[in-house]
XYZ file of C-alpha atoms in Angstrom:
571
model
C 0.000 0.000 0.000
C 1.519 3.737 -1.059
C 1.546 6.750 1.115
C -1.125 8.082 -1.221
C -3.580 4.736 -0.931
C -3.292 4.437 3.085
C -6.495 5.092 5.051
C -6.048 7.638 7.647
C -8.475 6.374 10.672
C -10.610 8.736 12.447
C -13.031 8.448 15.116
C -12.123 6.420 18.221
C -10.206 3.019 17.789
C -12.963 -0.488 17.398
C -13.136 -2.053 21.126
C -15.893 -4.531 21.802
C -17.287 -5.339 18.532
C -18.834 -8.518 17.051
C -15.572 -9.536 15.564
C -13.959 -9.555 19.022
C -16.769 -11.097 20.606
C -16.867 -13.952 18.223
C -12.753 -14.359 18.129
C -12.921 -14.162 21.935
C -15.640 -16.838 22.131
C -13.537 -19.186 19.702
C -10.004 -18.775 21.345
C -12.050 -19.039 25.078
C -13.430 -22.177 23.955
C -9.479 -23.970 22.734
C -7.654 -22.339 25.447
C -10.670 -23.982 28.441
C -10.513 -27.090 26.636
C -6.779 -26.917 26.841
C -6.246 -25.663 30.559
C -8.815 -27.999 31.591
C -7.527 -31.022 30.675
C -4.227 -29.605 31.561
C -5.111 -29.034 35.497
C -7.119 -32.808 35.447
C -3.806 -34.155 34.435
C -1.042 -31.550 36.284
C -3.483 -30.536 39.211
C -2.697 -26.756 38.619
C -3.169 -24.113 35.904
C -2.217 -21.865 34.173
C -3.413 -18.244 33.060
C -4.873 -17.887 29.770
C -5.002 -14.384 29.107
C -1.297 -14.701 27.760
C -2.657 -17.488 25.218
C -5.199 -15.454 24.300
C -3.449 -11.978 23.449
C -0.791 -14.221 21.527
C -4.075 -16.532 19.388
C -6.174 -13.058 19.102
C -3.137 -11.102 17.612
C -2.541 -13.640 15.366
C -6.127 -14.298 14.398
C -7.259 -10.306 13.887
C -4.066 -8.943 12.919
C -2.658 -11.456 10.764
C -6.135 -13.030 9.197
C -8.656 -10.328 9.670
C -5.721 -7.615 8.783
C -7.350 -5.181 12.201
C -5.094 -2.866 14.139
C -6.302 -2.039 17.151
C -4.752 -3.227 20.054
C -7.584 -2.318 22.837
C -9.626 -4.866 20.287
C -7.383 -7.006 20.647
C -7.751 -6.412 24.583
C -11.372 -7.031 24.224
C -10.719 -10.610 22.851
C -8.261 -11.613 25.506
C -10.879 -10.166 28.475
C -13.840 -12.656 26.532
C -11.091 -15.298 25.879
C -9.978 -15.838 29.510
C -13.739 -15.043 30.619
C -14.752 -17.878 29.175
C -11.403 -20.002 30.559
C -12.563 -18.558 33.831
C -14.216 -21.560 34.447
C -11.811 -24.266 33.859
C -10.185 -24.143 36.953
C -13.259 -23.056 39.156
C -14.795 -26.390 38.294
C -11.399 -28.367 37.638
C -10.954 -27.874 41.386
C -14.156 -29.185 43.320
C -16.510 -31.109 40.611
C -13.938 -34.106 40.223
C -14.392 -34.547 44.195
C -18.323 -35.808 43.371
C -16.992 -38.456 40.908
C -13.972 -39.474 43.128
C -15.937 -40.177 45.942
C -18.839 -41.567 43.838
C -22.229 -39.557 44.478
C -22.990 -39.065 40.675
C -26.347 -38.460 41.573
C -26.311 -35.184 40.710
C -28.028 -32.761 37.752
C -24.998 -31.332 36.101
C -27.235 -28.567 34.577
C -27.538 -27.031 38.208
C -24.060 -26.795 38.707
C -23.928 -25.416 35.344
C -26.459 -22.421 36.028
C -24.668 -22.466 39.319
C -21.299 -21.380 37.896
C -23.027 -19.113 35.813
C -24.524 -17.384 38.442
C -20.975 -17.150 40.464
C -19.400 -15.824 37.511
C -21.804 -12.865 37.058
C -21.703 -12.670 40.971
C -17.581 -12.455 41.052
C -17.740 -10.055 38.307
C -20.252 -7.963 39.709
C -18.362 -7.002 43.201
C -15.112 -6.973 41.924
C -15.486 -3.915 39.248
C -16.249 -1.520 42.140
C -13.172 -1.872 43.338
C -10.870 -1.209 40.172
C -10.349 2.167 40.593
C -8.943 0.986 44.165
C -6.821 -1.251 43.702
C -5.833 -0.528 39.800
C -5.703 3.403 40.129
C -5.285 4.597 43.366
C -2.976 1.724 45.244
C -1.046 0.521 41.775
C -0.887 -2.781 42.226
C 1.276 -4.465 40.230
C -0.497 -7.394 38.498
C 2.590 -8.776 36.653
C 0.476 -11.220 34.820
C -1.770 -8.407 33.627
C 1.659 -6.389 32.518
C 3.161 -9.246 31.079
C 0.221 -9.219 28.885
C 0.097 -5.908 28.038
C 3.702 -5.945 26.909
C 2.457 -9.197 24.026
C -0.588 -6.184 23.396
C 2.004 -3.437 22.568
C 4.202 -5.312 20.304
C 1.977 -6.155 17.515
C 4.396 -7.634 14.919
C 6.248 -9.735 17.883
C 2.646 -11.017 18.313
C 1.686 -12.405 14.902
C 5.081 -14.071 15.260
C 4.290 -15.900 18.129
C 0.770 -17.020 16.879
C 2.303 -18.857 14.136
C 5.212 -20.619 16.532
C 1.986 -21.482 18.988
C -0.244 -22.972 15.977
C 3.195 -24.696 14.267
C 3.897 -26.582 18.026
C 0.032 -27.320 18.446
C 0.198 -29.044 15.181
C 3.646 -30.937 16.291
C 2.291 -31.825 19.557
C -0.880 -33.002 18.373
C 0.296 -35.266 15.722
C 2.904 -36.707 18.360
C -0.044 -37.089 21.194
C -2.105 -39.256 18.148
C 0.659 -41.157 17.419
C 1.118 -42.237 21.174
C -2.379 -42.689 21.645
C -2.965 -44.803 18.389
C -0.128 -47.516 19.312
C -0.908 -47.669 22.744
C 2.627 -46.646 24.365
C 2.770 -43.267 26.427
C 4.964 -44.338 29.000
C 8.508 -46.206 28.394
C 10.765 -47.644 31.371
C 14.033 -46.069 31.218
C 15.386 -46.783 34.758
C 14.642 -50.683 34.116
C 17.019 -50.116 31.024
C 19.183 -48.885 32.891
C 18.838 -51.369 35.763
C 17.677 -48.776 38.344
C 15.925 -50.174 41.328
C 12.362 -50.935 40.853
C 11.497 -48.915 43.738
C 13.572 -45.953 42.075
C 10.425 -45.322 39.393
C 12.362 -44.317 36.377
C 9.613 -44.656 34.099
C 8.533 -41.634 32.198
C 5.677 -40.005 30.412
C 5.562 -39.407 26.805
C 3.738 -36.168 26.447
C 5.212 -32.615 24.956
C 1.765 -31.468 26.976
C 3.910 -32.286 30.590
C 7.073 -30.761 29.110
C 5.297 -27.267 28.063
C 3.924 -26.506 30.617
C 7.013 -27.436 33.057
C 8.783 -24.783 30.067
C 6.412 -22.474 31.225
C 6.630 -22.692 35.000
C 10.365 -22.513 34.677
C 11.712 -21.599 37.965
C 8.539 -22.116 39.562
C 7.875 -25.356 39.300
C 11.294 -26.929 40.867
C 9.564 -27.670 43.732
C 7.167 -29.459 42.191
C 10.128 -31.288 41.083
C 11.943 -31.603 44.577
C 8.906 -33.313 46.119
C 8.834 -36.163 43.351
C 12.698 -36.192 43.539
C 12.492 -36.437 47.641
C 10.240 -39.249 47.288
C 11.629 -41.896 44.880
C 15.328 -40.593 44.636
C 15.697 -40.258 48.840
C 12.789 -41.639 50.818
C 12.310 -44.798 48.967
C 16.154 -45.952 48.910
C 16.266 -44.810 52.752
C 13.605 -47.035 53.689
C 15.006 -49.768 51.524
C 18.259 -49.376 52.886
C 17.225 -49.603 56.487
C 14.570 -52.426 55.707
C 11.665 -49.798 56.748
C 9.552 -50.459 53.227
C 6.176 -51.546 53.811
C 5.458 -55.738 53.510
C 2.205 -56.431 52.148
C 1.199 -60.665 52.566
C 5.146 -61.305 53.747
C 6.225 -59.572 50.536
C 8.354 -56.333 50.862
C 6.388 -53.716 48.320
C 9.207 -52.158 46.061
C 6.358 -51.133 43.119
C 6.331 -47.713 42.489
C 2.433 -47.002 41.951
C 1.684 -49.150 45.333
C 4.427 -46.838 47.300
C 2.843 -43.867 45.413
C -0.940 -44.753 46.440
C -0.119 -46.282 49.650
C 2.196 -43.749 51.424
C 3.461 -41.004 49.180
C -0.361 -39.668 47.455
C -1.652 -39.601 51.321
C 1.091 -37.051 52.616
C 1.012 -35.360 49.609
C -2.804 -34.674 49.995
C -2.526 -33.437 53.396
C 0.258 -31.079 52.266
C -1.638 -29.866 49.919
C -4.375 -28.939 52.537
C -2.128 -28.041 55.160
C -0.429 -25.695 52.259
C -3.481 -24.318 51.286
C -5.069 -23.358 54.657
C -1.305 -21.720 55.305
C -1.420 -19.808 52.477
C -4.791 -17.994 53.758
C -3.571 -17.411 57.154
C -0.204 -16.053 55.509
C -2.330 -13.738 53.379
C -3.786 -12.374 56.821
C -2.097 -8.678 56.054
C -3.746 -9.015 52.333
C -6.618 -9.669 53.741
C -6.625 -6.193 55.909
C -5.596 -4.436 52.735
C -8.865 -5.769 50.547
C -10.962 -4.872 53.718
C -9.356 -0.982 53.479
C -9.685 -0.955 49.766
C -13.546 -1.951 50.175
C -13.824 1.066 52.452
C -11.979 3.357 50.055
C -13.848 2.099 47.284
C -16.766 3.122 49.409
C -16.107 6.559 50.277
C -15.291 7.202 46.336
C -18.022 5.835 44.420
C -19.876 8.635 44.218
C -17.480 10.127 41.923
C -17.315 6.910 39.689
C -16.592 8.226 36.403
C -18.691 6.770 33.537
C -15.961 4.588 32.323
C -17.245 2.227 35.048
C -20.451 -0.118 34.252
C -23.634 1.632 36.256
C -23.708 0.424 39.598
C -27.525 0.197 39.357
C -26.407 -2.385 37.070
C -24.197 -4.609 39.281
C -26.421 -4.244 42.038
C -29.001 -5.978 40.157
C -26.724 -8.761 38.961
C -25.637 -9.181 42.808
C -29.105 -9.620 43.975
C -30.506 -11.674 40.809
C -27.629 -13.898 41.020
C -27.964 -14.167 44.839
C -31.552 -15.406 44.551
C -30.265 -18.049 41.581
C -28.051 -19.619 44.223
C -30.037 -19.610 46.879
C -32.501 -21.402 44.073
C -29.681 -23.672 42.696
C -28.926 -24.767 46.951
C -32.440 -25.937 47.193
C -32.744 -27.547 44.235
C -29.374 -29.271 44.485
C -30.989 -32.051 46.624
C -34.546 -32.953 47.596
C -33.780 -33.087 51.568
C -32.348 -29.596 51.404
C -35.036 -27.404 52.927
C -36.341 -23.774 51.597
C -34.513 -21.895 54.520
C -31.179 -24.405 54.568
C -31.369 -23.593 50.874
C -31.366 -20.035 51.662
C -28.628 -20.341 54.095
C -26.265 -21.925 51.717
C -27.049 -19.504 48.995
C -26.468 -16.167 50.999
C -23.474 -17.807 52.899
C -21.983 -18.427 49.305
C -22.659 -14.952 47.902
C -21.024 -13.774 50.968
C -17.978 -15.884 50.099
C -17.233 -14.934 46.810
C -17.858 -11.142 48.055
C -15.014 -11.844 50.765
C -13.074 -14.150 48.831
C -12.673 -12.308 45.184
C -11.752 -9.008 46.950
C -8.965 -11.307 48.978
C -7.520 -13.378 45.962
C -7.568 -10.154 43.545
C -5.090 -8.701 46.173
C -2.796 -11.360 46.360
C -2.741 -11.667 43.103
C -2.134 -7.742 42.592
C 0.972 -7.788 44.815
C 2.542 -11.500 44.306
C 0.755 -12.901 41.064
C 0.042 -16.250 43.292
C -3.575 -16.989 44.158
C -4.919 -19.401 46.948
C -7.357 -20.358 45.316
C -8.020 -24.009 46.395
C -7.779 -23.213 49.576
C -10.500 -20.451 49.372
C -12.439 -23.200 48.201
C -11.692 -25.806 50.555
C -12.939 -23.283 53.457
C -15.987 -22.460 51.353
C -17.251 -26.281 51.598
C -16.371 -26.764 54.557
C -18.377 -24.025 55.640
C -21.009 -25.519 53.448
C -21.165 -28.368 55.038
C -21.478 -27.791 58.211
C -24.341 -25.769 57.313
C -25.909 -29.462 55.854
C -25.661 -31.305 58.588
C -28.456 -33.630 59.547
C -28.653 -35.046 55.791
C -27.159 -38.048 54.783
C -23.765 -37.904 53.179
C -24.730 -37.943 49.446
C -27.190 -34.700 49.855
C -24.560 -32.975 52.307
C -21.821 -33.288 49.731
C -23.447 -32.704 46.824
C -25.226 -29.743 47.982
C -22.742 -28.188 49.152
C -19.936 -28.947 45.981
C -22.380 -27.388 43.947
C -22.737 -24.148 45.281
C -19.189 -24.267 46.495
C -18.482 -24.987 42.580
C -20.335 -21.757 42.190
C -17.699 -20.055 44.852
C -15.028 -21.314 43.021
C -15.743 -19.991 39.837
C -16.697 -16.340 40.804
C -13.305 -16.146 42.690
C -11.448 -17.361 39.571
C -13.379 -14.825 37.640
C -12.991 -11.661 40.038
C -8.779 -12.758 39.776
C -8.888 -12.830 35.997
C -10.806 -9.867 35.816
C -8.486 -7.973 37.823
C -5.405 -8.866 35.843
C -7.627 -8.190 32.645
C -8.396 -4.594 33.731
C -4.591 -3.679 34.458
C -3.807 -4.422 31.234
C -6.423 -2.339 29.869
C -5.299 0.387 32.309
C -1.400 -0.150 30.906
C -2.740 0.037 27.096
C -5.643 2.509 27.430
C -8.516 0.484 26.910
C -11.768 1.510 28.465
C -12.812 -0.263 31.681
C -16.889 -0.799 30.771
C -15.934 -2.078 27.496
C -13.786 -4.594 29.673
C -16.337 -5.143 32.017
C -19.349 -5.826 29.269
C -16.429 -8.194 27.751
C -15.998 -10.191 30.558
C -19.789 -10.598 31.171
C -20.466 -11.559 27.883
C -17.689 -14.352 27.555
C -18.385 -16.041 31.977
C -21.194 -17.672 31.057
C -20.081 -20.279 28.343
C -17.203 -21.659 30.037
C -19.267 -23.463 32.582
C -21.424 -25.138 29.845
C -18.020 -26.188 27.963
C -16.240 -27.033 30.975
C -19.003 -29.117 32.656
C -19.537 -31.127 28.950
C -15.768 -31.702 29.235
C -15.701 -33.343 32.715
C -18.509 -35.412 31.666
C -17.045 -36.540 28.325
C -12.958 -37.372 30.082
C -14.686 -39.042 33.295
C -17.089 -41.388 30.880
C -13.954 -42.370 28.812
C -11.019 -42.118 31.469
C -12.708 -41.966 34.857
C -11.736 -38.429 37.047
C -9.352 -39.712 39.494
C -7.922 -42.831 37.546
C -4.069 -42.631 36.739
C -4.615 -41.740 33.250
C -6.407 -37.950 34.766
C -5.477 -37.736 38.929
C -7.244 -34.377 39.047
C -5.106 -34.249 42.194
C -7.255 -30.851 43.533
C -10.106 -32.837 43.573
C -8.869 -35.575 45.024
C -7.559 -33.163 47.732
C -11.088 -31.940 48.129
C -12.626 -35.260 48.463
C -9.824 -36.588 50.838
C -10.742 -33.355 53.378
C -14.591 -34.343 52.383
C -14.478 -37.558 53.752
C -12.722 -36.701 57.102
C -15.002 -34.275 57.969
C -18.062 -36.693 56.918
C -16.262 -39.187 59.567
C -14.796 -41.542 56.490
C -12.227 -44.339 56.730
C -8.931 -42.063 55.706
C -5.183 -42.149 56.789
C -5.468 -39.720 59.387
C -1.736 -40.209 60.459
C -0.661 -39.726 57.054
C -2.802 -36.583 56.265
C -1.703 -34.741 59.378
C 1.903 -35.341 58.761
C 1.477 -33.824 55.179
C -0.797 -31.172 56.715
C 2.183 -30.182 59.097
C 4.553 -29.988 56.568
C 2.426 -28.244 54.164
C 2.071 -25.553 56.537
C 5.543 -25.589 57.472
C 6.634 -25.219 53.344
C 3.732 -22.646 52.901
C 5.138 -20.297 56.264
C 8.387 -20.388 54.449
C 7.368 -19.447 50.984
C 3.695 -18.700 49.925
C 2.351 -21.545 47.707
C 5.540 -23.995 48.938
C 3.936 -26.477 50.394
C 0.931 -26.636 47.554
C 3.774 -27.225 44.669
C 5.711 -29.575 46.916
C 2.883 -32.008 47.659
C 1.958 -31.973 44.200
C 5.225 -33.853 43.544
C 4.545 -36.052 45.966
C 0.913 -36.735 44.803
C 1.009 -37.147 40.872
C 3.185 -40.253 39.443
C 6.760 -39.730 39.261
C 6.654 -40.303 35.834
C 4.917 -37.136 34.936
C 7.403 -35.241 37.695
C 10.463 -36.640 35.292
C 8.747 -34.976 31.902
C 7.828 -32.317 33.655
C 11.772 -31.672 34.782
C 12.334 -31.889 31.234
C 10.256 -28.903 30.813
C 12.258 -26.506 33.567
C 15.240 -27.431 32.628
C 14.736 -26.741 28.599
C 13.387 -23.286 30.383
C 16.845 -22.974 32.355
C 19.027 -23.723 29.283
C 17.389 -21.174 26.748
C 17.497 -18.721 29.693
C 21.304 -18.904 30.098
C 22.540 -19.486 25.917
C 19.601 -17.876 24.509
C 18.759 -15.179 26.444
C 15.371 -14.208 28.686
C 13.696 -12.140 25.206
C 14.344 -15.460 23.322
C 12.317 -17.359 25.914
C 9.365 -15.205 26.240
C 9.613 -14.486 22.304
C 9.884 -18.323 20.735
C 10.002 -20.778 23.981
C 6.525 -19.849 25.602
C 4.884 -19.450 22.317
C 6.134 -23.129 21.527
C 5.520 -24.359 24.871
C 1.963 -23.214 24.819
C 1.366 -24.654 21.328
C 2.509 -27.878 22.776
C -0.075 -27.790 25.510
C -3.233 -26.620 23.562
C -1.647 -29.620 20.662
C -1.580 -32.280 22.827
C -4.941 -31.633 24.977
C -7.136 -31.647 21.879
C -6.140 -34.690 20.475
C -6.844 -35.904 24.124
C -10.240 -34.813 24.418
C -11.070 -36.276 20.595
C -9.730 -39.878 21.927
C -12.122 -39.299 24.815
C -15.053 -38.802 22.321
C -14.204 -41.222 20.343
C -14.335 -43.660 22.860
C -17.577 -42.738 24.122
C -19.417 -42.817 20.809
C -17.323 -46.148 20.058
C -19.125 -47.419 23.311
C -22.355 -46.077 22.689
């Protein structure tokens, strides 16, 4: 195009238009699917508003041939709106299937999440002026985005390196599916000791994300490394392995389920319940930054949605959970119902203002332990029903919990990017109630489809939050659980997560998933460490995280298709 052809723009920049909506609904959908799948197999997530400024840039800029970056901001808000949900429901619905009551209406929990999406939303946006204005927080996921936002060329780059590694990984995943072999037994090659468990997993899924992680997932590392590399040869060495029918047990998977998964499940609670008390002086700051928000909303500019507005979501959604408790199970009376429903709303108000601030000042969320306090707390308010109705009462509206916290976080991060590229909050705001309410509906029909063909809890998907969840569930319901071995995990959870915030989460992750997926995942960090040092940081954030992404969103497609083509092949 000539200097004499070019169109000279005038008028103010497109925003939220139907071409964002739509490429925010499309990317949302691949990057839930993807993250999903990622956190039943890994137990954690990871943010997808990255993903989605990288797929979006690629998608309008270098397809659609648009320019505007606050567009472009738009589709990332819609595309991680609708992501919102993967790890809201990743985290507590597994529990249900793990501890069997599938008695349940899934469309409940669906409306449910819905309703605690709109609900997170709703009393976190009177508090961006707050926390994103007045106190700066710093949000470095939202600023990491908003540097992919301002480099537009770098951007369309990176698309193609995702979609080129998606393509690699995906073709690999099908391969390894098709002939059946997705593990292979190196340490028995190399004569290891059985009890050693140098077997490893053959997924570029395990390896991108550990790419990703980098630095932060060694511990994650040294807790699957403590286990098989120290603990099991100690206890071997001083005869202390456990003898099963006069037979000394030197299998990996029955040292794993029998003694290692147990600890790690307590550390994971005694991590998580840590990492809220450690947050105590966050929690004092969301308090003052209510009260601030208070005093100031009279002057709430009209780049803010009406406040008319989010009252009346607050209250409508309110009165759909309150409707969803009730309905959840038949022995769950009118005014129990009630209970739950206005002890939930009250949760996600508390909750979302608490996990936006941690996230603000440290980028690390506590989110499953937000959760495992909010069904707890539900309950104890079922008590007097029999286990089934208790727990599946109180799951579903604590799904709802989950979600609107995960929602009020991503929301947060979404709106200091917009801040950093001078996108307008209500545009933001409409964005990221237009794209919460089809992520439940995709995530729930994706826990449905792997648990039919897989089973949620099996070793081929741990979901090791859920199984967290339903260990806790089942001591405070009375069930027959390795107390001993939960309360030495809880202890040293909490010890890890006093030292560090988050330690003792990461740690007894390594101790809980297979130590095959702990070995591919190692591959992962220390690719990450390598192109750090000889490459260079740029070259990592530039080429490796692009790649590393593509290799996740690859690999967890061609997962989910096996899943539903088992199902309709046993239909």
């Amino acid at each position: 195009m000539t200097a004499h052809t070019q169109v000279i723009r005038r008028g103010p920049y497109p925003e939220l238009t139907w071409t964002a909506v739509l490429v925010g609904y499309f990317l949302g959908a691949i990057i839930a699917v993807s993250i999903a799948y990622a956190a039943l197999k890994l137990g954690f997530s990871i943010e997808g508003s990255e993903l989605a400024a990288i797929l979006g840039f690629g998608i309008l800029r270098g397809i659609l041939n648009r320019s505007s970056i606050i567009e472009n901001n738009v589709v990332q808000t819609i595309a991680s709106a609708v992501n919102g949900a993967s790890s809201g429901l990743m985290f507590s619905v597994p529990a249900l299937f793990i501890l069997g009551y599938t008695n349940f209406n899934p469309l409940l929990i669906v409306f449910g999440a819905i309703a605690g999406a709109f609900l997170g939303i709703a009393f976190i946006i009177p508090l961006r002026k707050q926390m994103i204005d007045y106190e700066r927080l710093t949000y470095p996921g939202g600023v990491a985005v908003a540097t992919i936002l301002k480099s537009p060329g770098a951007g369309v780059k990176k698309a193609k390196l995702l979609v080129g590694a998606a393509l690699a990984s995906g073709a690999i995943h099908f391969v390894s599916k098709y002939v059946g072999v997705e593990y292979y037994d190196l340490g028995g090659l190399l004569g290891m000791p059985e009890y050693t468990n140098g077997i490893w997993y053959l997924s570029l899924l395990t390896v991108g994300v550990g790419f990703i992680a980098g630095r932060g997932g060694v511990a994650f590392i040294i807790g699957g490394f403590v286990c098989y590399w120290f603990l099991a040869p100690l206890l071997a060495g001083t005869e202390l392995l456990p003898v099963v029918d006069g037979k000394v047990v030197t299998d990996p998977e029955a040292l794993r389920v029998d003694l290692f998964r147990p600890v790690g499940i307590g550390m994971l609670i005694g991590g998580a319940l840590t990492g809220i008390a450690m947050a105590f002086p966050l929690i004092i700051n969301a308090i003052k930054s209510m009260q601030n928000a208070a005093r100031v909303e009279s002057a709430a500019s009209r780049d803010e949605m009406p406040i008319k507005l989010l009252y009346g979501a607050i209250i409508g959604c309110a009165v759909l959970l309150c409707f969803i408790a009730i309905a959840s199970a038949q022995e769950v009376s009118i005014w129990r119902g009630i209970a739950m429903g206005l002890l939930g709303t009250f949760w996600v108000w508390v909750a979302g203002v608490i996990l936006s601030e941690c996230i603000g000042r440290t980028n690390w969320s506590p989110l499953s332990g937000m959760t495992l306090i909010a069904v707890t707390l539900l309950i104890i308010l079922t008590s007097g029903l029999d286990d089934e109705s208790a727990v599946i009462a109180a799951v579903t509206v604590g799904a709802a919990a989950c979600v609107a916290m995960s929602q009020a976080t991503d929301l947060m991060l979404d709106l200091k990017t917009g801040y950093l590229v001078g996108a307008t909050p209500r545009m933001q705001q409409f964005g990221q109630f237009i794209g919460a309410w089809l992520g439940p509906i995709i995530v729930m029909a994706l826990i449905l489809v792997l648990h039919k063909a897989y089973g949620l809890g099996s070793a081929e998907l741990p979901a090791p939050q859920g199984q967290a969840l339903a260990s806790m569930i089942s001591g405070i319901l009375g069930g027959d659980v390795p107390t001993e071995k939960y309360l030495a995990g809880a202890g040293l959870g909490a010890i890890l997560s006093a030292t560090s915030g988050g330690l003792g989460i990461t740690v007894g992750l390594g101790f809980y998933l297979p130590f095959a997926i702990v070995l591919t995942y190692a591959l992962g960090t220390l690719s990450r460490e390598l192109v750090d040092r000889f490459k260079g940081k740029e070259f990592s954030e530039n080429t490796g995280i692009p790649v590393a992404a593509g290799l996740i969103v690859g690999e967890a497609l061609v997962g989910v298709g096996f899943a539903v083509t088992y199902i309709v092949q046993g239909v």
